[in-house]
Structures are given as structure tokens and as C-alpha cells.
Short mmCIF file of C-alpha atoms in Angstrom, two decimals:
data_model
loop_
_atom_site.label_atom_id
_atom_site.label_comp_id
_atom_site.label_asym_id
_atom_site.label_seq_id
_atom_site.Cartn_x
_atom_site.Cartn_y
_atom_site.Cartn_z
CA UNK A 1 -2.34 7.29 -13.04
CA UNK A 2 -0.10 9.31 -10.43
CA UNK A 3 3.20 10.69 -11.45
CA UNK A 4 5.85 8.66 -9.35
CA UNK A 5 8.25 6.67 -10.70
CA UNK A 6 10.64 3.92 -10.10
CA UNK A 7 13.53 2.43 -11.39
CA UNK A 8 14.65 -0.13 -12.28
CA UNK A 9 11.37 -2.04 -12.55
CA UNK A 10 13.40 -5.48 -12.43
CA UNK A 11 17.08 -6.08 -10.79
CA UNK A 12 18.84 -9.20 -10.59
CA UNK A 13 22.08 -8.97 -8.75
CA UNK A 14 24.79 -11.08 -6.95
CA UNK A 15 25.23 -11.04 -3.08
CA UNK A 16 27.30 -8.32 -1.69
CA UNK A 17 26.52 -5.86 -4.30
CA UNK A 18 25.57 -2.17 -3.34
CA UNK A 19 22.30 -1.08 -5.14
CA UNK A 20 20.21 1.91 -5.15
CA UNK A 21 16.59 1.86 -6.13
CA UNK A 22 15.33 5.11 -7.61
CA UNK A 23 11.87 6.74 -6.72
CA UNK A 24 10.64 10.18 -8.15
CA UNK A 25 7.47 12.09 -7.89
CA UNK A 26 6.55 15.49 -9.75
CA UNK A 27 3.56 16.08 -7.55
CA UNK A 28 5.32 18.09 -5.00
CA UNK A 29 4.38 15.78 -2.07
CA UNK A 30 6.40 16.55 1.08
CA UNK A 31 5.74 12.64 2.49
CA UNK A 32 7.47 9.96 1.03
CA UNK A 33 7.76 5.93 2.07
CA UNK A 34 9.51 2.98 0.95
CA UNK A 35 7.58 -0.36 1.64
CA UNK A 36 8.68 -3.96 1.22
CA UNK A 37 6.16 -6.60 0.22
CA UNK A 38 6.72 -10.16 -0.43
CA UNK A 39 3.99 -12.12 -2.60
CA UNK A 40 0.51 -12.40 -1.04
CA UNK A 41 1.96 -10.41 1.97
CA UNK A 42 1.12 -7.00 3.62
CA UNK A 43 3.25 -4.03 2.58
CA UNK A 44 5.97 -3.19 5.30
CA UNK A 45 7.19 0.34 6.10
CA UNK A 46 10.73 0.32 6.11
CA UNK A 47 11.75 3.91 5.65
CA UNK A 48 9.73 7.35 5.44
CA UNK A 49 10.29 11.09 5.05
CA UNK A 50 8.21 14.03 6.10
CA UNK A 51 10.20 16.42 3.80
CA UNK A 52 13.65 17.58 2.52
CA UNK A 53 16.33 16.44 5.43
CA UNK A 54 13.84 14.32 7.02
CA UNK A 55 14.07 10.78 7.06
CA UNK A 56 12.93 7.82 9.88
CA UNK A 57 13.23 4.31 9.93
CA UNK A 58 9.76 2.36 9.54
CA UNK A 59 8.49 -0.62 11.68
CA UNK A 60 10.14 -3.47 9.65
CA UNK A 61 13.90 -3.55 10.36
CA UNK A 62 15.95 -2.99 7.21
CA UNK A 63 19.63 -2.87 6.36
CA UNK A 64 18.95 -0.20 3.75
CA UNK A 65 19.44 3.60 3.97
CA UNK A 66 17.81 6.41 2.16
CA UNK A 67 18.23 10.07 1.53
CA UNK A 68 16.11 13.02 0.97
CA UNK A 69 18.16 15.86 -0.51
CA UNK A 70 15.25 17.25 -2.83
CA UNK A 71 11.73 17.21 -2.60
CA UNK A 72 11.11 15.07 -5.58
CA UNK A 73 13.88 12.27 -5.28
CA UNK A 74 13.77 9.55 -2.51
CA UNK A 75 16.22 6.85 -3.48
CA UNK A 76 16.87 3.73 -1.41
CA UNK A 77 20.41 2.19 -1.06
CA UNK A 78 21.78 -1.25 -0.10
CA UNK A 79 25.18 -1.23 0.81
CA UNK A 80 25.57 -5.04 0.56
CA UNK A 81 22.79 -7.12 -0.85
CA UNK A 82 21.78 -10.50 0.55
CA UNK A 83 19.45 -13.13 -0.67
CA UNK A 84 17.27 -12.25 2.17
CA UNK A 85 16.42 -8.76 0.63
CA UNK A 86 15.06 -10.37 -2.50
CA UNK A 87 11.55 -8.80 -2.39
CA UNK A 88 9.28 -6.07 -4.11
CA UNK A 89 10.08 -2.66 -3.03
CA UNK A 90 7.42 0.33 -3.51
CA UNK A 91 7.82 3.86 -3.14
CA UNK A 92 4.62 5.95 -2.38
CA UNK A 93 4.20 9.69 -1.85
CA UNK A 94 1.40 11.50 0.20
CA UNK A 95 -0.12 14.97 -0.11
CA UNK A 96 -0.86 15.58 3.22
CA UNK A 97 -4.02 13.43 3.71
CA UNK A 98 -4.66 9.63 4.21
CA UNK A 99 -4.21 8.79 0.33
CA UNK A 100 -1.05 7.37 -0.89
CA UNK A 101 0.11 7.37 -4.70
CA UNK A 102 2.34 4.40 -5.15
CA UNK A 103 5.03 3.91 -8.01
CA UNK A 104 4.91 0.52 -10.04
CA UNK A 105 7.72 -1.31 -7.77
CA UNK A 106 10.88 -2.62 -8.18
CA UNK A 107 11.29 -6.49 -8.12
CA UNK A 108 14.76 -7.16 -6.75
CA UNK A 109 16.24 -10.90 -6.60
CA UNK A 110 19.76 -11.42 -5.05
CA UNK A 111 21.51 -14.42 -5.72
CA UNK B 1 0.16 -3.44 18.10
CA UNK B 2 -2.45 -2.77 15.48
CA UNK B 3 -3.36 -5.54 13.54
CA UNK B 4 -5.63 -5.90 10.44
CA UNK B 5 -7.18 -9.29 9.28
CA UNK B 6 -8.62 -9.70 5.95
CA UNK B 7 -9.69 -12.97 4.45
CA UNK B 8 -6.90 -14.94 2.80
CA UNK B 9 -9.03 -16.98 0.75
CA UNK B 10 -9.73 -16.02 -2.52
CA UNK B 11 -13.24 -14.56 -3.13
CA UNK B 12 -14.82 -16.13 -6.50
CA UNK B 13 -18.17 -14.59 -7.80
CA UNK B 14 -20.09 -14.37 -10.76
CA UNK B 15 -20.11 -11.15 -13.13
CA UNK B 16 -23.02 -8.81 -12.17
CA UNK B 17 -23.49 -9.98 -8.52
CA UNK B 18 -21.81 -7.77 -5.72
CA UNK B 19 -18.52 -8.81 -3.99
CA UNK B 20 -18.03 -7.98 -0.33
CA UNK B 21 -15.18 -7.74 1.35
CA UNK B 22 -14.28 -7.80 5.15
CA UNK B 23 -11.51 -5.92 7.04
CA UNK B 24 -11.13 -6.13 10.63
CA UNK B 25 -9.00 -4.69 13.16
CA UNK B 26 -7.66 -5.47 16.73
CA UNK B 27 -6.78 -2.36 18.67
CA UNK B 28 -7.71 1.55 18.71
CA UNK B 29 -9.75 2.87 16.14
CA UNK B 30 -8.23 4.67 13.28
CA UNK B 31 -9.02 8.18 12.49
CA UNK B 32 -9.71 7.02 8.85
CA UNK B 33 -9.49 3.49 6.91
CA UNK B 34 -8.96 3.15 3.19
CA UNK B 35 -9.38 0.38 0.37
CA UNK B 36 -6.76 0.01 -2.28
CA UNK B 37 -6.77 -2.17 -5.26
CA UNK B 38 -3.44 -4.02 -6.39
CA UNK B 39 -3.11 -5.96 -9.55
CA UNK B 40 -0.15 -8.78 -9.83
CA UNK B 41 3.38 -6.99 -9.93
CA UNK B 42 1.94 -3.33 -9.89
CA UNK B 43 1.83 -0.88 -7.06
CA UNK B 44 -1.29 -0.31 -4.88
CA UNK B 45 -4.16 2.05 -6.27
CA UNK B 46 -6.02 4.25 -3.72
CA UNK B 47 -10.07 3.51 -3.95
CA UNK B 48 -11.76 4.89 -0.92
CA UNK B 49 -10.92 6.54 2.27
CA UNK B 50 -13.61 6.71 5.09
CA UNK B 51 -13.36 8.47 8.32
CA UNK B 52 -14.15 7.31 11.72
CA UNK B 53 -17.39 9.79 12.24
CA UNK B 54 -18.70 8.28 8.69
CA UNK B 55 -20.91 5.16 8.38
CA UNK B 56 -20.58 4.94 4.73
CA UNK B 57 -18.80 6.19 1.70
CA UNK B 58 -19.94 5.51 -1.88
CA UNK B 59 -18.02 6.09 -5.41
CA UNK B 60 -19.44 4.80 -8.35
CA UNK B 61 -20.28 1.08 -8.06
CA UNK B 62 -18.12 0.94 -4.74
CA UNK B 63 -19.38 1.30 -1.29
CA UNK B 64 -17.30 0.92 2.12
CA UNK B 65 -18.75 0.91 5.63
CA UNK B 66 -16.87 1.53 8.84
CA UNK B 67 -18.43 -0.08 12.10
CA UNK B 68 -15.91 1.27 15.02
CA UNK B 69 -17.93 -0.75 17.61
CA UNK B 70 -17.26 -4.06 15.77
CA UNK B 71 -13.97 -2.89 14.41
CA UNK B 72 -14.79 -3.74 10.94
CA UNK B 73 -15.34 -2.42 7.56
CA UNK B 74 -16.84 -3.69 4.90
CA UNK B 75 -16.01 -3.15 1.12
CA UNK B 76 -18.85 -3.78 -1.49
CA UNK B 77 -18.46 -3.73 -5.29
CA UNK B 78 -21.81 -3.72 -6.75
CA UNK B 79 -22.18 -5.34 -10.70
CA UNK B 80 -19.32 -6.83 -10.38
CA UNK B 81 -16.82 -6.99 -13.85
CA UNK B 82 -13.97 -9.64 -14.88
CA UNK B 83 -11.93 -6.35 -14.99
CA UNK B 84 -12.45 -5.70 -10.92
CA UNK B 85 -10.29 -8.92 -10.60
CA UNK B 86 -7.68 -8.01 -8.31
CA UNK B 87 -6.43 -8.00 -4.49
CA UNK B 88 -7.78 -5.71 -2.43
CA UNK B 89 -6.06 -3.98 0.36
CA UNK B 90 -7.59 -2.47 3.59
CA UNK B 91 -5.32 0.03 5.32
CA UNK B 92 -5.29 2.01 8.65
CA UNK B 93 -4.15 5.27 9.77
CA UNK B 94 -1.40 4.66 12.12
CA UNK B 95 -0.45 8.40 13.53
CA UNK B 96 1.92 10.62 11.98
CA UNK B 97 0.87 10.36 8.33
CA UNK B 98 1.79 6.59 8.31
CA UNK B 99 -0.41 3.76 7.25
CA UNK B 100 -0.42 0.06 7.92
CA UNK B 101 -1.88 -2.28 5.37
CA UNK B 102 -3.59 -5.57 5.35
CA UNK B 103 -2.34 -8.45 3.39
CA UNK B 104 -5.49 -8.28 1.26
CA UNK B 105 -8.20 -10.35 -0.36
CA UNK B 106 -7.81 -11.70 -3.95
CA UNK B 107 -10.95 -11.32 -6.03
CA UNK B 108 -11.81 -13.30 -9.23
CA UNK B 109 -14.99 -12.05 -10.93
CA UNK B 110 -16.05 -15.02 -13.63
CA UNK B 111 -17.63 -14.19 -16.63
#
């Protein structure tokens, strides 16, 4: 099993709250990614990073932001959560080849 | 833009049989193609990667083929077991260490 962690695993919050989803990996990978996945649907890339102080928006428009101050840490923040943000959020890292290592995911529900 | 097509209908097979899943893509041929396994509520787990100059790749009971003329990959699980029941995702290299994922095909193996 890959050493990539996400917290919390489940989160239920009210509309308008600010939240941060945590992602950490202990493998020293430079490349990290955030995906959004709805049930039975494909993963959509929302943010990625190629290393410290490098962040880019992905293919899916997202109201979230990310930061990469340390190699091992890639948190995702929603400034004001809305019901449309309800989804599963998956973090992944890549050692430089094609293979991606995924965390267990955070299931977010916004009421 | 590149699109991935995987059979959205679940595949039901008997234990011991070979399961064959299909992945078709629509545009440019990627440098490599991957297959992942995803269990409910979990992140995907990498299984196999095949490069554009490779026709076939094997790993234990798994076999992947890659036909760049047909723009298709086939994923085979031989001697299938109930523990193989999961959703299998096809993923393509999308440039710049990014990957796009299909929605997956759900496999049920009956004992």
C-alpha cells in the first residue's frame, strides 16, 4: 500500500464554511494531484503540482485553491463550501513515471 | 480533446473464467496507457502500464494489450476470483505528467 494519506476521510459541513482537505505523502514524490470523482464517473483533475512552490489548475474548473510549501504536503482549500462541492476528493502522487499512487479519498458532503 | 470510452454496463462472470474489459480512446495515441483497480469508497490502485511500442504486458493473472491502430486496449483477468470484483479504470497519458481517466467498468465475479 502506498504511503499517501488524506484527512478527513469523511466530512459533512454547512454551506459557506471554509474547509481544508489534507494530503501528505512520505515517498518524496515531486508530482502531486487532486482529483474530483462523483459516483460511477471518471476522475477529473482539479489541481496539480510539479514540486515545491509549483501549482497549476487542472482541466475541471474548481473554486478550490492549493498550496505546495513542502514536498510531502499538498492541501486543498475551499473558501466557501456549497452543495455543488459535494463529491469525493482524491489526492495522488507520481514518482516521475506514469504510475500514480492514490490516497484513500475524502468524501465531502455540503448541506 | 481526448476521450476514453469504457463499457458502462457491469460485467458479470463466473469464477474461474477470463474477464475481458475494453478501453477505447478517440484522438491521439498516448505514450502509455494504464489500468487501475478501484474498490467502493477507495482510491484507485495501479495495476499495469503499457507503452505505445508494446503490444502486450503481463503480470501474474493480468494481461493488457494495446492496439494503437484500433485505438483500443484490452484488459484480461484469467482464472477470475470473487476477490477480483471491483471497478477497473483505464487511464491515458495526457502530456506533462498528467493522466486522464475513464469512468471504469464494474466487474462482478460470482462464486
